PDB file of C-alpha atoms in Angstrom:
ATOM      1  CA  UNK T   1     -19.342  -9.737  66.412  1.00  0.00           C
ATOM      2  CA  UNK T   2     -15.616  -9.684  66.223  1.00  0.00           C
ATOM      3  CA  UNK T   3     -12.710  -9.032  68.506  1.00  0.00           C
ATOM      4  CA  UNK T   4     -14.379  -8.777  71.852  1.00  0.00           C
ATOM      5  CA  UNK T   5     -13.662 -10.613  75.035  1.00  0.00           C
ATOM      6  CA  UNK T   6     -16.239 -11.799  77.545  1.00  0.00           C
ATOM      7  CA  UNK T   7     -15.173 -12.049  81.150  1.00  0.00           C
ATOM      8  CA  UNK T   8     -17.000 -14.089  83.807  1.00  0.00           C
ATOM      9  CA  UNK T   9     -16.076 -11.338  86.245  1.00  0.00           C
ATOM     10  CA  UNK T  10     -18.298  -8.798  84.497  1.00  0.00           C
ATOM     11  CA  UNK T  11     -22.009  -8.246  84.086  1.00  0.00           C
ATOM     12  CA  UNK T  12     -23.168  -7.233  80.621  1.00  0.00           C
ATOM     13  CA  UNK T  13     -25.926  -4.886  79.556  1.00  0.00           C
ATOM     14  CA  UNK T  14     -27.268  -4.770  76.010  1.00  0.00           C
ATOM     15  CA  UNK T  15     -29.333  -1.708  75.120  1.00  0.00           C
ATOM     16  CA  UNK T  16     -31.516  -1.463  72.065  1.00  0.00           C
ATOM     17  CA  UNK T  17     -33.731   1.065  70.363  1.00  0.00           C
ATOM     18  CA  UNK T  18     -37.316  -0.030  69.704  1.00  0.00           C
ATOM     19  CA  UNK T  19     -38.564   3.217  68.177  1.00  0.00           C
ATOM     20  CA  UNK T  20     -40.457   3.168  64.888  1.00  0.00           C
ATOM     21  CA  UNK T  21     -37.249   3.770  62.914  1.00  0.00           C
ATOM     22  CA  UNK T  22     -36.177   0.225  63.834  1.00  0.00           C
ATOM     23  CA  UNK T  23     -38.899  -1.117  61.511  1.00  0.00           C
ATOM     24  CA  UNK T  24     -36.960   0.308  58.546  1.00  0.00           C
ATOM     25  CA  UNK T  25     -35.455  -2.247  56.181  1.00  0.00           C
ATOM     26  CA  UNK T  26     -31.810  -1.301  55.966  1.00  0.00           C
ATOM     27  CA  UNK T  27     -29.331  -2.560  53.359  1.00  0.00           C
ATOM     28  CA  UNK T  28     -26.578  -2.239  55.985  1.00  0.00           C
ATOM     29  CA  UNK T  29     -28.525  -4.798  58.039  1.00  0.00           C
ATOM     30  CA  UNK T  30     -28.481  -7.452  55.356  1.00  0.00           C
ATOM     31  CA  UNK T  31     -31.831  -6.325  53.972  1.00  0.00           C
ATOM     32  CA  UNK T  32     -33.542  -6.975  57.318  1.00  0.00           C
ATOM     33  CA  UNK T  33     -35.262  -4.487  59.568  1.00  0.00           C
ATOM     34  CA  UNK T  34     -32.963  -2.738  61.979  1.00  0.00           C
ATOM     35  CA  UNK T  35     -34.822  -4.395  64.880  1.00  0.00           C
ATOM     36  CA  UNK T  36     -34.338  -7.910  63.489  1.00  0.00           C
ATOM     37  CA  UNK T  37     -30.668  -7.169  62.863  1.00  0.00           C
ATOM     38  CA  UNK T  38     -30.278  -5.885  66.431  1.00  0.00           C
ATOM     39  CA  UNK T  39     -31.845  -9.083  67.794  1.00  0.00           C
ATOM     40  CA  UNK T  40     -29.477 -11.198  65.687  1.00  0.00           C
ATOM     41  CA  UNK T  41     -26.526  -9.282  67.150  1.00  0.00           C
ATOM     42  CA  UNK T  42     -27.932  -9.786  70.653  1.00  0.00           C
ATOM     43  CA  UNK T  43     -28.261 -13.529  69.933  1.00  0.00           C
ATOM     44  CA  UNK T  44     -24.636 -13.689  68.788  1.00  0.00           C
ATOM     45  CA  UNK T  45     -23.437 -12.009  71.957  1.00  0.00           C
ATOM     46  CA  UNK T  46     -25.635 -14.146  74.230  1.00  0.00           C
ATOM     47  CA  UNK T  47     -24.501 -17.361  72.526  1.00  0.00           C
ATOM     48  CA  UNK T  48     -20.870 -16.483  73.117  1.00  0.00           C
ATOM     49  CA  UNK T  49     -21.606 -15.402  76.700  1.00  0.00           C
ATOM     50  CA  UNK T  50     -23.462 -18.649  77.479  1.00  0.00           C
ATOM     51  CA  UNK T  51     -20.739 -20.780  75.893  1.00  0.00           C
ATOM     52  CA  UNK T  52     -18.164 -18.994  78.003  1.00  0.00           C
ATOM     53  CA  UNK T  53     -20.098 -18.637  81.238  1.00  0.00           C
ATOM     54  CA  UNK T  54     -23.455 -20.317  81.940  1.00  0.00           C
ATOM     55  CA  UNK T  55     -24.301 -17.399  84.229  1.00  0.00           C
ATOM     56  CA  UNK T  56     -23.216 -14.906  81.581  1.00  0.00           C
ATOM     57  CA  UNK T  57     -26.717 -14.024  80.396  1.00  0.00           C
ATOM     58  CA  UNK T  58     -26.855 -10.240  80.053  1.00  0.00           C
ATOM     59  CA  UNK T  59     -29.492  -7.734  81.009  1.00  0.00           C
ATOM     60  CA  UNK T  60     -31.283  -6.270  77.994  1.00  0.00           C
ATOM     61  CA  UNK T  61     -32.788  -2.786  78.064  1.00  0.00           C
ATOM     62  CA  UNK T  62     -35.120  -1.795  75.240  1.00  0.00           C
ATOM     63  CA  UNK T  63     -36.031   1.848  74.916  1.00  0.00           C
ATOM     64  CA  UNK T  64     -38.396   3.785  72.715  1.00  0.00           C
ATOM     65  CA  UNK T  65     -41.362   5.593  74.213  1.00  0.00           C
ATOM     66  CA  UNK T  66     -40.903   3.422  77.327  1.00  0.00           C
ATOM     67  CA  UNK T  67     -37.978   1.600  78.878  1.00  0.00           C
ATOM     68  CA  UNK T  68     -38.249  -2.152  79.454  1.00  0.00           C
ATOM     69  CA  UNK T  69     -35.630  -4.151  81.340  1.00  0.00           C
ATOM     70  CA  UNK T  70     -35.148  -7.907  80.925  1.00  0.00           C
ATOM     71  CA  UNK T  71     -32.730  -9.516  83.398  1.00  0.00           C
ATOM     72  CA  UNK T  72     -30.567 -12.538  82.531  1.00  0.00           C
ATOM     73  CA  UNK T  73     -31.742 -12.883  78.929  1.00  0.00           C
ATOM     74  CA  UNK T  74     -31.137 -16.253  77.260  1.00  0.00           C
ATOM     75  CA  UNK T  75     -31.330 -17.272  73.625  1.00  0.00           C
ATOM     76  CA  UNK T  76     -34.840 -18.654  74.128  1.00  0.00           C
ATOM     77  CA  UNK T  77     -35.899 -15.325  75.667  1.00  0.00           C
ATOM     78  CA  UNK T  78     -34.848 -13.550  72.484  1.00  0.00           C
ATOM     79  CA  UNK T  79     -37.042 -15.863  70.414  1.00  0.00           C
ATOM     80  CA  UNK T  80     -39.959 -16.053  72.856  1.00  0.00           C
ATOM     81  CA  UNK T  81     -40.111 -12.551  74.291  1.00  0.00           C
ATOM     82  CA  UNK T  82     -38.290 -10.058  72.106  1.00  0.00           C
ATOM     83  CA  UNK T  83     -39.060 -11.282  68.588  1.00  0.00           C
TER      84      UNK T  83
END
């Protein structure tokens, strides 16, 4: 994550694909599955958001065959719920 600015005046939404293609190991994802890489990127964003604004936890929407919405996702939520 480079060159982005987080503002406490904004609400953030992270959307991610959870279809079966996300289980593919991808060399562009550091040899990880696309899903694991996506979660690592989410963690990076959330860490920066929490460091900047304690209320800056974003909403995460995961979509595949269904849509699931998680409000105010924290780093522990990524590990506990989404991994």
